[in-house]
Amino acid sequence: MTAGRLAPSPTGAQHLGNARTYLLAYWAARKSNTRLILRIEDIDSPRIKPWATQQAIEDLSWLGIDWDEGPDIGGPNAPYIQTERRERYRAALQQLIEADRVFPCTCSRKDIQAAGSAPHFEHESPIYPGTCASWKNNQPLPAEGTYSWRFRASDLEMKFNDTVCGPQACNPAQHLGAFPITQKSGDPSYQLAVVVDDAAMGITEVVRGDDLIVSTFRQLDLYHALGYTPPRYAHVPLVCGPDRRRLAKRHGDTRLSLCREEGLPASKIVTWAARSCGLLDEHQSVRSASELIERFQWNRLSRSEVVIDPATL
Ligand code: GLU
């Protein structure tokens, strides 16, 4: 059976750009009879807001998206909130320690900034210089709270064929370097949590923003190290403002909660998203997200960024 997921991070309000990605995940799943799971990714950020989980659930429902499992309705893969799944991340970490795939790293961001080599990809941190990498799993650990666990990236070409972006390849050791899979607090990083959860929940189709393509190589490396089967990926272009920069506060307030409060009908956003995904032409509109399931086709989606002037909504 195939399964997809909606994975909001409750670090703040969900906005128009998120809406488009969630709608795509929903249309793709419903069109192909894929189970859809809602998972709240509240573990890897100091920016988690207590109110944002409930708000994200309300935003998704308001858009007309529904799901088969989630924190609000339960299901066979519960719990659906990452902070309630810590045991699973610890077990995976233990497996990686035993396989000598990780090492405790006491370096600070500054240390790495100073000694690391220039990042290979835009927006990535410098490549880890290997300072702590000689540790072996029969050696003692540094003091609790002073280290994070870092994964030894594989020195081989990793490839995947993205549903939207086509063939992708990268050598994680050379182009990304060893990367952290926990914080110094011991909490798992996004990379570890997302792999453990997607594997445990049987996710076969991942639809998310194309800013995560580089992370996918780290995640594929973890999949192989943990012996899991990776899903299929569809990385969708991000939504940009008129200046072609990623949609953000400077482009105006595009929070879905604000749209709701101001009485904007969800069908306006659904229609905009559907037009931008090639599912409707400029004169067509719909009343609800579900009307587009039958029309959905990946090959109608353009690979280039989507530009919106929020004022036009
Ligand atoms: N939680 C992430 C976000 O909201 C998505 C991560 C993923 O889809 O893998 O940006």
GROMACS .gro file of C-alpha atoms and ligand atoms in nm:
model
  323
    1MET     CA    1   0.000   0.000   0.000
    2THR     CA    2   0.122   0.350  -0.077
    3ALA     CA    3   0.130   0.627   0.181
    4GLY     CA    4   0.207   0.998   0.172
    5ARG     CA    5   0.226   1.262   0.440
    6LEU     CA    6   0.165   1.622   0.534
    7ALA     CA    7   0.444   1.727   0.772
    8PRO     CA    8   0.397   2.081   0.902
    9SER     CA    9   0.650   2.229   1.144
   10PRO     CA   10   0.466   2.434   1.405
   11THR     CA   11   0.732   2.704   1.408
   12GLY     CA   12   0.481   2.973   1.316
   13ALA     CA   13   0.179   3.029   1.097
   14GLN     CA   14   0.135   2.836   0.773
   15HIS     CA   15   0.128   3.064   0.472
   16LEU     CA   16   0.029   3.062   0.106
   17GLY     CA   17   0.345   2.887  -0.006
   18ASN     CA   18   0.286   2.600   0.238
   19ALA     CA   19  -0.075   2.579   0.120
   20ARG     CA   20   0.030   2.505  -0.236
   21THR     CA   21   0.267   2.226  -0.128
   22TYR     CA   22   0.003   2.067   0.099
   23LEU     CA   23  -0.259   2.084  -0.175
   24LEU     CA   24  -0.020   1.911  -0.416
   25ALA     CA   25   0.052   1.638  -0.159
   26TYR     CA   26  -0.324   1.597  -0.109
   27TRP     CA   27  -0.414   1.587  -0.479
   28ALA     CA   28  -0.132   1.345  -0.557
   29ALA     CA   29  -0.232   1.113  -0.273
   30ARG     CA   30  -0.606   1.114  -0.339
   31LYS     CA   31  -0.560   1.069  -0.713
   32SER     CA   32  -0.355   0.752  -0.658
   33ASN     CA   33  -0.548   0.606  -0.363
   34THR     CA   34  -0.254   0.673  -0.137
   35ARG     CA   35  -0.311   0.692   0.240
   36LEU     CA   36  -0.238   1.038   0.371
   37ILE     CA   37  -0.086   1.086   0.715
   38LEU     CA   38  -0.062   1.412   0.907
   39ARG     CA   39   0.253   1.432   1.119
   40ILE     CA   40   0.356   1.728   1.332
   41GLU     CA   41   0.730   1.800   1.309
   42ASP     CA   42   0.785   1.976   1.638
   43ILE     CA   43   1.123   1.841   1.740
   44ASP     CA   44   1.410   2.018   1.570
   45SER     CA   45   1.360   2.386   1.628
   46PRO     CA   46   1.383   2.636   1.910
   47ARG     CA   47   1.110   2.824   1.725
   48ILE     CA   48   0.823   2.583   1.799
   49LYS     CA   49   0.507   2.773   1.897
   50PRO     CA   50   0.254   2.600   2.122
   51TRP     CA   51  -0.042   2.743   1.929
   52ALA     CA   52   0.088   2.655   1.584
   53THR     CA   53  -0.006   2.285   1.576
   54GLN     CA   54  -0.378   2.343   1.623
   55GLN     CA   55  -0.364   2.633   1.382
   56ALA     CA   56  -0.195   2.421   1.114
   57ILE     CA   57  -0.464   2.154   1.152
   58GLU     CA   58  -0.736   2.418   1.117
   59ASP     CA   59  -0.564   2.573   0.813
   60LEU     CA   60  -0.541   2.237   0.637
   61SER     CA   61  -0.906   2.154   0.707
   62TRP     CA   62  -1.012   2.500   0.595
   63LEU     CA   63  -0.831   2.442   0.264
   64GLY     CA   64  -1.044   2.130   0.222
   65ILE     CA   65  -0.761   1.884   0.276
   66ASP     CA   66  -0.837   1.568   0.469
   67TRP     CA   67  -0.616   1.286   0.593
   68ASP     CA   68  -0.651   0.925   0.701
   69GLU     CA   69  -0.432   0.930   1.011
   70GLY     CA   70  -0.313   1.210   1.233
   71PRO     CA   71  -0.292   1.348   1.584
   72ASP     CA   72  -0.656   1.461   1.574
   73ILE     CA   73  -0.804   1.131   1.448
   74GLY     CA   74  -0.548   0.872   1.560
   75GLY     CA   75  -0.450   0.567   1.354
   76PRO     CA   76  -0.223   0.263   1.345
   77ASN     CA   77   0.101   0.466   1.332
   78ALA     CA   78   0.035   0.682   1.639
   79PRO     CA   79   0.173   0.894   1.790
   80TYR     CA   80   0.177   1.154   1.512
   81ILE     CA   81   0.366   1.423   1.702
   82GLN     CA   82   0.745   1.397   1.689
   83THR     CA   83   0.807   1.501   2.049
   84GLU     CA   84   0.605   1.189   2.147
   85ARG     CA   85   0.827   0.962   1.934
   86ARG     CA   86   1.164   1.011   2.103
   87GLU     CA   87   1.207   0.639   2.182
   88ARG     CA   88   1.217   0.557   1.813
   89TYR     CA   89   1.484   0.816   1.737
   90ARG     CA   90   1.695   0.690   2.028
   91ALA     CA   91   1.674   0.333   1.897
   92ALA     CA   92   1.784   0.439   1.549
   93LEU     CA   93   2.073   0.638   1.695
   94GLN     CA   94   2.179   0.333   1.896
   95GLN     CA   95   2.180   0.127   1.578
   96LEU     CA   96   2.404   0.384   1.408
   97ILE     CA   97   2.642   0.397   1.707
   98GLU     CA   98   2.676   0.018   1.702
   99ALA     CA   99   2.750   0.025   1.330
  100ASP     CA  100   3.013   0.298   1.386
  101ARG     CA  101   2.830   0.529   1.145
  102VAL     CA  102   2.828   0.825   1.387
  103PHE     CA  103   3.067   1.005   1.620
  104PRO     CA  104   3.019   1.248   1.908
  105CYS     CA  105   3.112   1.597   1.792
  106THR     CA  106   3.195   1.880   2.032
  107CYS     CA  107   3.263   2.140   1.762
  108SER     CA  108   3.067   2.463   1.770
  109ARG     CA  109   2.918   2.621   1.462
  110LYS     CA  110   3.198   2.878   1.483
  111ASP     CA  111   3.468   2.606   1.484
  112ILE     CA  112   3.321   2.458   1.169
  113GLN     CA  113   3.275   2.796   1.008
  114ALA     CA  114   3.645   2.861   1.068
  115ALA     CA  115   3.785   2.523   0.959
  116GLY     CA  116   3.524   2.378   0.724
  117SER     CA  117   3.551   2.401   0.349
  118ALA     CA  118   3.316   2.609   0.141
  119PRO     CA  119   2.972   2.458   0.095
  120HIS     CA  120   2.906   2.295  -0.235
  121PHE     CA  121   2.541   2.398  -0.245
  122GLU     CA  122   2.384   2.736  -0.185
  123HIS     CA  123   2.237   2.786   0.167
  124GLU     CA  124   2.429   2.487   0.309
  125SER     CA  125   2.672   2.506   0.598
  126PRO     CA  126   3.045   2.456   0.540
  127ILE     CA  127   3.166   2.099   0.493
  128TYR     CA  128   3.265   1.946   0.828
  129PRO     CA  129   3.646   1.939   0.861
  130GLY     CA  130   3.656   1.600   1.038
  131THR     CA  131   3.785   1.731   1.371
  132CYS     CA  132   3.604   1.473   1.589
  133ALA     CA  133   3.563   1.200   1.329
  134SER     CA  134   3.841   0.968   1.444
  135TRP     CA  135   3.630   0.848   1.742
  136LYS     CA  136   3.548   0.476   1.751
  137ASN     CA  137   3.252   0.329   1.933
  138ASN     CA  138   3.470   0.153   2.193
  139GLN     CA  139   3.605   0.487   2.315
  140PRO     CA  140   3.464   0.697   2.601
  141LEU     CA  141   3.212   0.974   2.533
  142PRO     CA  142   3.263   1.344   2.604
  143ALA     CA  143   3.059   1.494   2.890
  144GLU     CA  144   2.680   1.484   2.848
  145GLY     CA  145   2.540   1.795   2.682
  146THR     CA  146   2.870   1.893   2.518
  147TYR     CA  147   2.836   1.696   2.197
  148SER     CA  148   2.597   1.619   1.915
  149TRP     CA  149   2.604   1.295   1.717
  150ARG     CA  150   2.730   1.344   1.364
  151PHE     CA  151   2.674   1.096   1.081
  152ARG     CA  152   2.966   0.981   0.863
  153ALA     CA  153   2.833   1.061   0.517
  154SER     CA  154   2.903   0.796   0.251
  155ASP     CA  155   3.170   0.853  -0.010
  156LEU     CA  156   2.972   0.729  -0.307
  157GLU     CA  157   2.738   0.875  -0.564
  158MET     CA  158   2.382   0.879  -0.442
  159LYS     CA  159   2.111   0.909  -0.705
  160PHE     CA  160   1.737   0.944  -0.717
  161ASN     CA  161   1.484   1.025  -0.982
  162ASP     CA  162   1.259   1.303  -0.860
  163THR     CA  163   0.900   1.298  -0.985
  164VAL     CA  164   0.914   1.672  -1.055
  165CYS     CA  165   1.284   1.761  -1.089
  166GLY     CA  166   1.409   1.451  -1.269
  167PRO     CA  167   1.740   1.269  -1.206
  168GLN     CA  168   1.948   1.397  -0.913
  169ALA     CA  169   2.295   1.287  -0.799
  170CYS     CA  170   2.541   1.382  -0.526
  171ASN     CA  171   2.830   1.235  -0.328
  172PRO     CA  172   2.732   1.304   0.035
  173ALA     CA  173   3.084   1.276   0.182
  174GLN     CA  174   3.238   1.509  -0.074
  175HIS     CA  175   2.960   1.759  -0.126
  176LEU     CA  176   2.784   1.767   0.210
  177GLY     CA  177   3.022   1.624   0.470
  178ALA     CA  178   2.945   1.460   0.805
  179PHE     CA  179   2.618   1.607   0.936
  180PRO     CA  180   2.454   1.622   1.278
  181ILE     CA  181   2.169   1.386   1.354
  182THR     CA  182   2.112   1.512   1.708
  183GLN     CA  183   2.140   1.841   1.892
  184LYS     CA  184   2.374   1.878   2.186
  185SER     CA  185   2.062   1.844   2.403
  186GLY     CA  186   2.026   1.490   2.272
  187ASP     CA  187   1.710   1.566   2.072
  188PRO     CA  188   1.718   1.427   1.718
  189SER     CA  189   1.776   1.659   1.427
  190TYR     CA  190   1.523   1.693   1.148
  191GLN     CA  191   1.729   1.459   0.922
  192LEU     CA  192   1.709   1.167   1.165
  193ALA     CA  193   1.350   1.223   1.280
  194VAL     CA  194   1.211   1.251   0.929
  195VAL     CA  195   1.380   0.930   0.811
  196VAL     CA  196   1.281   0.729   1.117
  197ASP     CA  197   0.921   0.849   1.095
  198ASP     CA  198   0.877   0.812   0.721
  199ALA     CA  199   1.014   0.457   0.741
  200ALA     CA  200   0.812   0.361   1.050
  201MET     CA  201   0.491   0.502   0.902
  202GLY     CA  202   0.545   0.322   0.572
  203ILE     CA  203   0.564   0.644   0.370
  204THR     CA  204   0.623   0.568   0.003
  205GLU     CA  205   0.562   0.913  -0.152
  206VAL     CA  206   0.713   1.235  -0.019
  207VAL     CA  207   0.588   1.565  -0.159
  208ARG     CA  208   0.767   1.872  -0.025
  209GLY     CA  209   0.939   2.197  -0.119
  210ASP     CA  210   1.243   2.183  -0.347
  211ASP     CA  211   1.453   2.361  -0.083
  212LEU     CA  212   1.487   2.012   0.068
  213ILE     CA  213   1.646   1.842  -0.234
  214VAL     CA  214   1.995   1.865  -0.084
  215SER     CA  215   1.868   1.721   0.244
  216THR     CA  216   1.729   1.427   0.051
  217PHE     CA  217   2.083   1.300  -0.013
  218ARG     CA  218   2.154   1.304   0.361
  219GLN     CA  219   1.828   1.126   0.421
  220LEU     CA  220   1.897   0.862   0.156
  221ASP     CA  221   2.231   0.799   0.322
  222LEU     CA  222   2.050   0.745   0.654
  223TYR     CA  223   1.794   0.518   0.489
  224HIS     CA  224   2.071   0.292   0.364
  225ALA     CA  225   2.261   0.295   0.693
  226LEU     CA  226   1.947   0.199   0.885
  227GLY     CA  227   1.841  -0.064   0.633
  228TYR     CA  228   1.515   0.108   0.537
  229THR     CA  229   1.365   0.141   0.190
  230PRO     CA  230   1.351   0.506   0.077
  231PRO     CA  231   1.028   0.661  -0.056
  232ARG     CA  232   0.976   0.827  -0.391
  233TYR     CA  233   1.028   1.202  -0.385
  234ALA     CA  234   0.844   1.487  -0.555
  235HIS     CA  235   1.012   1.818  -0.476
  236VAL     CA  236   0.788   2.102  -0.578
  237PRO     CA  237   0.901   2.456  -0.662
  238LEU     CA  238   0.868   2.710  -0.388
  239VAL     CA  239   0.640   3.009  -0.413
  240CYS     CA  240   0.817   3.343  -0.458
  241GLY     CA  241   0.713   3.705  -0.428
  242PRO     CA  242   0.726   3.949  -0.723
  243ASP     CA  243   1.101   3.999  -0.654
  244ARG     CA  244   1.152   3.622  -0.718
  245ARG     CA  245   1.266   3.563  -0.365
  246ARG     CA  246   1.107   3.296  -0.151
  247LEU     CA  247   0.771   3.414  -0.015
  248ALA     CA  248   0.831   3.577   0.322
  249LYS     CA  249   0.704   3.847   0.554
  250ARG     CA  250   0.848   4.125   0.337
  251HIS     CA  251   0.597   4.031   0.066
  252GLY     CA  252   0.305   4.102   0.297
  253ASP     CA  253   0.108   3.894   0.541
  254THR     CA  254   0.019   3.566   0.369
  255ARG     CA  255  -0.073   3.366   0.678
  256LEU     CA  256  -0.361   3.131   0.607
  257SER     CA  257  -0.506   3.211   0.950
  258LEU     CA  258  -0.528   3.576   0.847
  259CYS     CA  259  -0.700   3.483   0.519
  260ARG     CA  260  -0.955   3.290   0.725
  261GLU     CA  261  -1.007   3.572   0.972
  262GLU     CA  262  -1.056   3.822   0.694
  263GLY     CA  263  -1.321   3.607   0.532
  264LEU     CA  264  -1.127   3.521   0.217
  265PRO     CA  265  -1.289   3.201   0.083
  266ALA     CA  266  -1.053   2.903   0.076
  267SER     CA  267  -1.167   2.842  -0.282
  268LYS     CA  268  -0.969   3.152  -0.386
  269ILE     CA  269  -0.646   2.998  -0.262
  270VAL     CA  270  -0.733   2.656  -0.400
  271THR     CA  271  -0.810   2.812  -0.740
  272TRP     CA  272  -0.484   3.008  -0.739
  273ALA     CA  273  -0.286   2.696  -0.643
  274ALA     CA  274  -0.459   2.484  -0.907
  275ARG     CA  275  -0.394   2.742  -1.179
  276SER     CA  276  -0.030   2.764  -1.077
  277CYS     CA  277  -0.004   2.383  -1.099
  278GLY     CA  278  -0.148   2.375  -1.452
  279LEU     CA  279  -0.473   2.212  -1.335
  280LEU     CA  280  -0.700   2.505  -1.431
  281ASP     CA  281  -0.664   2.777  -1.689
  282GLU     CA  282  -0.678   3.142  -1.593
  283HIS     CA  283  -1.057   3.167  -1.637
  284GLN     CA  284  -1.154   2.851  -1.453
  285SER     CA  285  -1.219   2.829  -1.083
  286VAL     CA  286  -1.335   2.568  -0.834
  287ARG     CA  287  -1.522   2.574  -0.505
  288SER     CA  288  -1.327   2.305  -0.325
  289ALA     CA  289  -0.992   2.125  -0.326
  290SER     CA  290  -1.151   1.785  -0.384
  291GLU     CA  291  -1.287   1.896  -0.725
  292LEU     CA  292  -0.929   1.887  -0.856
  293ILE     CA  293  -0.836   1.532  -0.759
  294GLU     CA  294  -0.941   1.382  -1.089
  295ARG     CA  295  -0.760   1.651  -1.289
  296PHE     CA  296  -0.435   1.616  -1.100
  297GLN     CA  297  -0.132   1.505  -1.302
  298TRP     CA  298   0.231   1.553  -1.209
  299ASN     CA  299   0.331   1.631  -1.565
  300ARG     CA  300   0.117   1.946  -1.567
  301LEU     CA  301   0.333   2.099  -1.296
  302SER     CA  302   0.602   2.338  -1.410
  303ARG     CA  303   0.949   2.296  -1.260
  304SER     CA  304   1.009   2.665  -1.227
  305GLU     CA  305   0.932   2.878  -0.926
  306VAL     CA  306   0.582   3.017  -0.883
  307VAL     CA  307   0.556   3.393  -0.853
  308ILE     CA  308   0.268   3.552  -0.668
  309ASP     CA  309   0.187   3.904  -0.567
  310PRO     CA  310  -0.014   3.838  -0.250
  311ALA     CA  311  -0.202   4.164  -0.303
  312THR     CA  312  -0.380   4.006  -0.600
  313LEU     CA  313  -0.563   3.760  -0.377
  314GLU     N1  314   0.850   1.986   0.842
  314GLU     C1  315   0.910   2.037   0.725
  314GLU     C2  316   0.855   2.173   0.692
  314GLU     O1  317   0.748   2.210   0.737
  314GLU     C3  318   0.888   1.945   0.606
  314GLU     C4  319   0.988   1.839   0.606
  314GLU     C5  320   0.965   1.730   0.504
  314GLU     O2  321   0.865   1.735   0.432
  314GLU     O3  322   1.048   1.641   0.498
  314GLU     O4  323   0.921   2.247   0.622
   0.00000   0.00000   0.00000
